[in-house]
Amino acid sequence: MRAKVLFAVTGLLTLPAYAAELEVTVEIPKLNVAEYHRPYVAVWIEGADSKAVADLAVWYQMKDTAEGHGTKWLPDLRQWWRKSGRNLDLPVDGVTGPTRPVGKHVVKVDSGSPRLAKLQAGQYTLVVEAVREVGGRELLKIPFNWPAKGSQTGKAQGSSELGAVSLSIK
């Protein structure tokens, strides 16, 4: 009987405090400009020391063209490139993908994903950076706590290259 109780107690201690899913919605607005190019977008998580701890998504031109491969312009995502991008061997499975058209796009990451598995308990910031050829650059941040002990939400509103960005942890 004693062994069963001990097993039950240790089994509870090894379970995660709260299984969570992190969902980021990024809106790419329609712009009325003469020459429109889809933006390059990076979505990552920074720790309290402002260092990148997890890359969630990077959208860029993945095909070769007459102007070269899209990785050539990834350093234009300046903040992401300095903190994480230049250390990556691109493409990264599950993180990188092609540029997205105008509209809302959702990135979902489960707490069991290797991208979130290394996060220690603490305060973090979700960062979304967008840059567009013949356009501008914009960076939005949303703070959150990890691990989630309940539902958390956060929002930020862009003014040029990004529309509404929201974070939901459930």
mmCIF file of C-alpha atoms in Angstrom:
data_model
loop_
_atom_site.group_PDB
_atom_site.id
_atom_site.type_symbol
_atom_site.label_atom_id
_atom_site.label_comp_id
_atom_site.label_asym_id
_atom_site.label_seq_id
_atom_site.Cartn_x
_atom_site.Cartn_y
_atom_site.Cartn_z
ATOM 1 C CA MET A 1 0.000 0.000 0.000
ATOM 2 C CA ARG A 2 2.818 2.374 0.890
ATOM 3 C CA ALA A 3 4.542 1.780 -2.478
ATOM 4 C CA LYS A 4 1.335 2.657 -4.339
ATOM 5 C CA VAL A 5 0.968 5.964 -2.513
ATOM 6 C CA LEU A 6 4.609 6.858 -3.117
ATOM 7 C CA PHE A 7 4.243 6.005 -6.808
ATOM 8 C CA ALA A 8 1.117 8.142 -7.072
ATOM 9 C CA VAL A 9 2.821 11.142 -5.407
ATOM 10 C CA THR A 10 5.985 10.975 -7.536
ATOM 11 C CA GLY A 11 3.873 10.547 -10.657
ATOM 12 C CA LEU A 12 2.089 13.810 -9.888
ATOM 13 C CA LEU A 13 5.370 15.641 -9.362
ATOM 14 C CA THR A 14 6.641 14.746 -12.812
ATOM 15 C CA LEU A 15 3.568 16.021 -14.648
ATOM 16 C CA PRO A 16 3.828 19.493 -16.180
ATOM 17 C CA ALA A 17 2.182 22.222 -14.128
ATOM 18 C CA TYR A 18 -0.074 23.144 -17.017
ATOM 19 C CA ALA A 19 -0.048 21.796 -20.532
ATOM 20 C CA ALA A 20 -0.409 24.769 -22.800
ATOM 21 C CA GLU A 21 -0.678 25.773 -26.408
ATOM 22 C CA LEU A 22 0.816 29.059 -27.504
ATOM 23 C CA GLU A 23 -1.059 30.653 -30.397
ATOM 24 C CA VAL A 24 0.146 33.769 -32.210
ATOM 25 C CA THR A 25 -2.013 35.545 -34.777
ATOM 26 C CA VAL A 26 -0.175 37.895 -37.130
ATOM 27 C CA GLU A 27 -2.091 40.192 -39.470
ATOM 28 C CA ILE A 28 -0.379 41.342 -42.635
ATOM 29 C CA PRO A 29 -2.271 44.451 -43.754
ATOM 30 C CA LYS A 30 -3.179 45.397 -47.299
ATOM 31 C CA LEU A 31 -1.126 48.385 -48.366
ATOM 32 C CA ASN A 32 -1.941 50.727 -51.234
ATOM 33 C CA VAL A 33 1.525 51.208 -52.672
ATOM 34 C CA ALA A 34 2.847 51.261 -56.227
ATOM 35 C CA GLU A 35 5.223 48.311 -55.753
ATOM 36 C CA TYR A 36 4.118 45.720 -53.192
ATOM 37 C CA HIS A 37 6.247 42.822 -51.989
ATOM 38 C CA ARG A 38 5.195 40.355 -49.302
ATOM 39 C CA PRO A 39 7.001 41.090 -46.033
ATOM 40 C CA TYR A 40 9.632 38.934 -44.386
ATOM 41 C CA VAL A 41 8.384 38.139 -40.875
ATOM 42 C CA ALA A 42 10.127 36.659 -37.837
ATOM 43 C CA VAL A 43 8.304 35.559 -34.665
ATOM 44 C CA TRP A 44 10.417 34.678 -31.639
ATOM 45 C CA ILE A 45 10.520 34.675 -27.839
ATOM 46 C CA GLU A 46 12.976 36.706 -25.766
ATOM 47 C CA GLY A 47 13.887 36.121 -22.123
ATOM 48 C CA ALA A 48 14.019 38.818 -19.434
ATOM 49 C CA ASP A 49 17.594 39.599 -20.552
ATOM 50 C CA SER A 50 16.337 40.373 -24.114
ATOM 51 C CA LYS A 51 18.147 37.371 -25.586
ATOM 52 C CA ALA A 52 16.292 35.149 -28.060
ATOM 53 C CA VAL A 53 15.301 31.836 -26.482
ATOM 54 C CA ALA A 54 12.999 30.348 -29.139
ATOM 55 C CA ASP A 55 12.235 30.946 -32.804
ATOM 56 C CA LEU A 56 8.583 30.293 -33.594
ATOM 57 C CA ALA A 57 8.342 31.290 -37.277
ATOM 58 C CA VAL A 58 10.368 32.930 -40.030
ATOM 59 C CA TRP A 59 8.673 33.650 -43.341
ATOM 60 C CA TYR A 60 10.889 34.583 -46.281
ATOM 61 C CA GLN A 61 11.288 34.024 -50.023
ATOM 62 C CA MET A 62 12.405 30.430 -50.231
ATOM 63 C CA LYS A 63 12.899 30.176 -54.009
ATOM 64 C CA ASP A 64 15.842 31.185 -56.119
ATOM 65 C CA THR A 65 15.091 34.061 -58.482
ATOM 66 C CA ALA A 66 17.114 36.201 -60.853
ATOM 67 C CA GLU A 67 17.878 38.439 -57.858
ATOM 68 C CA GLY A 68 19.166 35.541 -55.769
ATOM 69 C CA HIS A 69 17.839 33.419 -52.919
ATOM 70 C CA GLY A 70 15.702 35.003 -50.215
ATOM 71 C CA THR A 71 18.211 34.227 -47.466
ATOM 72 C CA LYS A 72 20.229 37.127 -48.889
ATOM 73 C CA TRP A 73 17.745 39.580 -47.358
ATOM 74 C CA LEU A 74 17.140 37.880 -44.007
ATOM 75 C CA PRO A 75 19.608 40.250 -42.282
ATOM 76 C CA ASP A 76 17.064 43.007 -43.052
ATOM 77 C CA LEU A 77 15.070 41.522 -40.149
ATOM 78 C CA ARG A 78 17.631 43.358 -38.051
ATOM 79 C CA GLN A 79 16.589 42.518 -34.476
ATOM 80 C CA TRP A 80 15.890 38.871 -35.202
ATOM 81 C CA TRP A 81 19.056 38.495 -37.272
ATOM 82 C CA ARG A 82 21.299 39.877 -34.503
ATOM 83 C CA LYS A 83 19.689 37.829 -31.754
ATOM 84 C CA SER A 84 19.083 34.497 -33.494
ATOM 85 C CA GLY A 85 19.029 34.410 -37.286
ATOM 86 C CA ARG A 86 22.737 34.595 -38.011
ATOM 87 C CA ASN A 87 23.312 31.515 -35.827
ATOM 88 C CA LEU A 88 20.760 29.334 -37.623
ATOM 89 C CA ASP A 89 21.370 26.894 -40.435
ATOM 90 C CA LEU A 90 18.407 27.720 -42.687
ATOM 91 C CA PRO A 91 15.888 26.372 -43.476
ATOM 92 C CA VAL A 92 14.769 25.198 -40.019
ATOM 93 C CA ASP A 93 12.180 22.426 -40.008
ATOM 94 C CA GLY A 94 8.929 23.591 -38.437
ATOM 95 C CA VAL A 95 10.069 27.213 -38.155
ATOM 96 C CA THR A 96 10.825 28.632 -41.603
ATOM 97 C CA GLY A 97 8.337 28.947 -44.420
ATOM 98 C CA PRO A 98 7.434 31.066 -47.434
ATOM 99 C CA THR A 99 6.217 34.643 -47.157
ATOM 100 C CA ARG A 100 2.522 35.059 -46.444
ATOM 101 C CA PRO A 101 -0.076 37.110 -48.356
ATOM 102 C CA VAL A 102 -2.291 39.843 -46.916
ATOM 103 C CA GLY A 103 -4.501 38.476 -44.123
ATOM 104 C CA LYS A 104 -4.356 36.846 -40.709
ATOM 105 C CA HIS A 105 -1.959 33.978 -40.116
ATOM 106 C CA VAL A 106 -1.801 31.719 -37.076
ATOM 107 C CA VAL A 107 1.257 30.079 -35.548
ATOM 108 C CA LYS A 108 0.465 27.366 -32.974
ATOM 109 C CA VAL A 109 3.097 25.753 -30.787
ATOM 110 C CA ASP A 110 2.352 23.078 -28.198
ATOM 111 C CA SER A 111 4.183 23.190 -24.858
ATOM 112 C CA GLY A 112 5.671 19.796 -25.681
ATOM 113 C CA SER A 113 7.363 21.187 -28.797
ATOM 114 C CA PRO A 114 11.179 21.356 -28.686
ATOM 115 C CA ARG A 115 10.829 25.116 -29.332
ATOM 116 C CA LEU A 116 9.137 25.637 -25.943
ATOM 117 C CA ALA A 117 10.536 22.694 -23.989
ATOM 118 C CA LYS A 118 13.655 24.624 -22.897
ATOM 119 C CA LEU A 119 11.761 27.593 -21.445
ATOM 120 C CA GLN A 120 12.276 27.932 -17.698
ATOM 121 C CA ALA A 121 9.626 29.518 -15.510
ATOM 122 C CA GLY A 122 9.713 33.302 -15.817
ATOM 123 C CA GLN A 123 8.788 36.372 -17.796
ATOM 124 C CA TYR A 124 9.211 36.409 -21.559
ATOM 125 C CA THR A 125 8.380 38.635 -24.502
ATOM 126 C CA LEU A 126 6.882 37.566 -27.801
ATOM 127 C CA VAL A 127 8.489 39.603 -30.590
ATOM 128 C CA VAL A 128 7.190 39.950 -34.157
ATOM 129 C CA GLU A 129 9.333 41.790 -36.711
ATOM 130 C CA ALA A 130 8.383 42.504 -40.333
ATOM 131 C CA VAL A 131 10.333 44.112 -43.122
ATOM 132 C CA ARG A 132 9.348 44.620 -46.737
ATOM 133 C CA GLU A 133 11.321 45.399 -49.893
ATOM 134 C CA VAL A 134 10.559 48.962 -51.003
ATOM 135 C CA GLY A 135 8.731 49.331 -47.712
ATOM 136 C CA GLY A 136 9.360 49.762 -44.055
ATOM 137 C CA ARG A 137 10.173 47.801 -40.960
ATOM 138 C CA GLU A 138 8.096 47.249 -37.832
ATOM 139 C CA LEU A 139 8.606 45.454 -34.515
ATOM 140 C CA LEU A 140 5.930 44.577 -31.953
ATOM 141 C CA LYS A 141 6.325 43.043 -28.487
ATOM 142 C CA ILE A 142 3.886 41.280 -26.142
ATOM 143 C CA PRO A 143 5.013 40.231 -22.629
ATOM 144 C CA PHE A 144 3.848 36.983 -21.037
ATOM 145 C CA ASN A 145 4.665 34.561 -18.193
ATOM 146 C CA TRP A 146 5.743 30.956 -18.662
ATOM 147 C CA PRO A 147 4.609 28.375 -17.756
ATOM 148 C CA ALA A 148 1.005 29.387 -18.043
ATOM 149 C CA LYS A 149 -1.004 28.685 -14.922
ATOM 150 C CA GLY A 150 -4.174 29.607 -16.767
ATOM 151 C CA SER A 151 -5.213 31.383 -19.922
ATOM 152 C CA GLN A 152 -3.173 34.433 -20.942
ATOM 153 C CA THR A 153 -3.747 36.835 -23.784
ATOM 154 C CA GLY A 154 -1.910 39.839 -25.140
ATOM 155 C CA LYS A 155 -2.257 42.190 -28.081
ATOM 156 C CA ALA A 156 -0.235 44.735 -30.005
ATOM 157 C CA GLN A 157 -1.248 46.896 -32.939
ATOM 158 C CA GLY A 158 1.060 47.684 -35.809
ATOM 159 C CA SER A 159 0.877 50.866 -37.823
ATOM 160 C CA SER A 160 2.518 50.049 -41.155
ATOM 161 C CA GLU A 161 3.997 46.624 -42.008
ATOM 162 C CA LEU A 162 2.012 44.716 -39.359
ATOM 163 C CA GLY A 163 -1.646 44.861 -38.388
ATOM 164 C CA ALA A 164 -2.990 43.354 -35.183
ATOM 165 C CA VAL A 165 -0.799 40.788 -33.451
ATOM 166 C CA SER A 166 -2.241 38.692 -30.656
ATOM 167 C CA LEU A 167 -0.900 36.067 -28.287
ATOM 168 C CA SER A 168 -3.070 33.460 -26.613
ATOM 169 C CA ILE A 169 -1.846 30.799 -24.212
ATOM 170 C CA LYS A 170 -4.467 28.221 -23.325
#
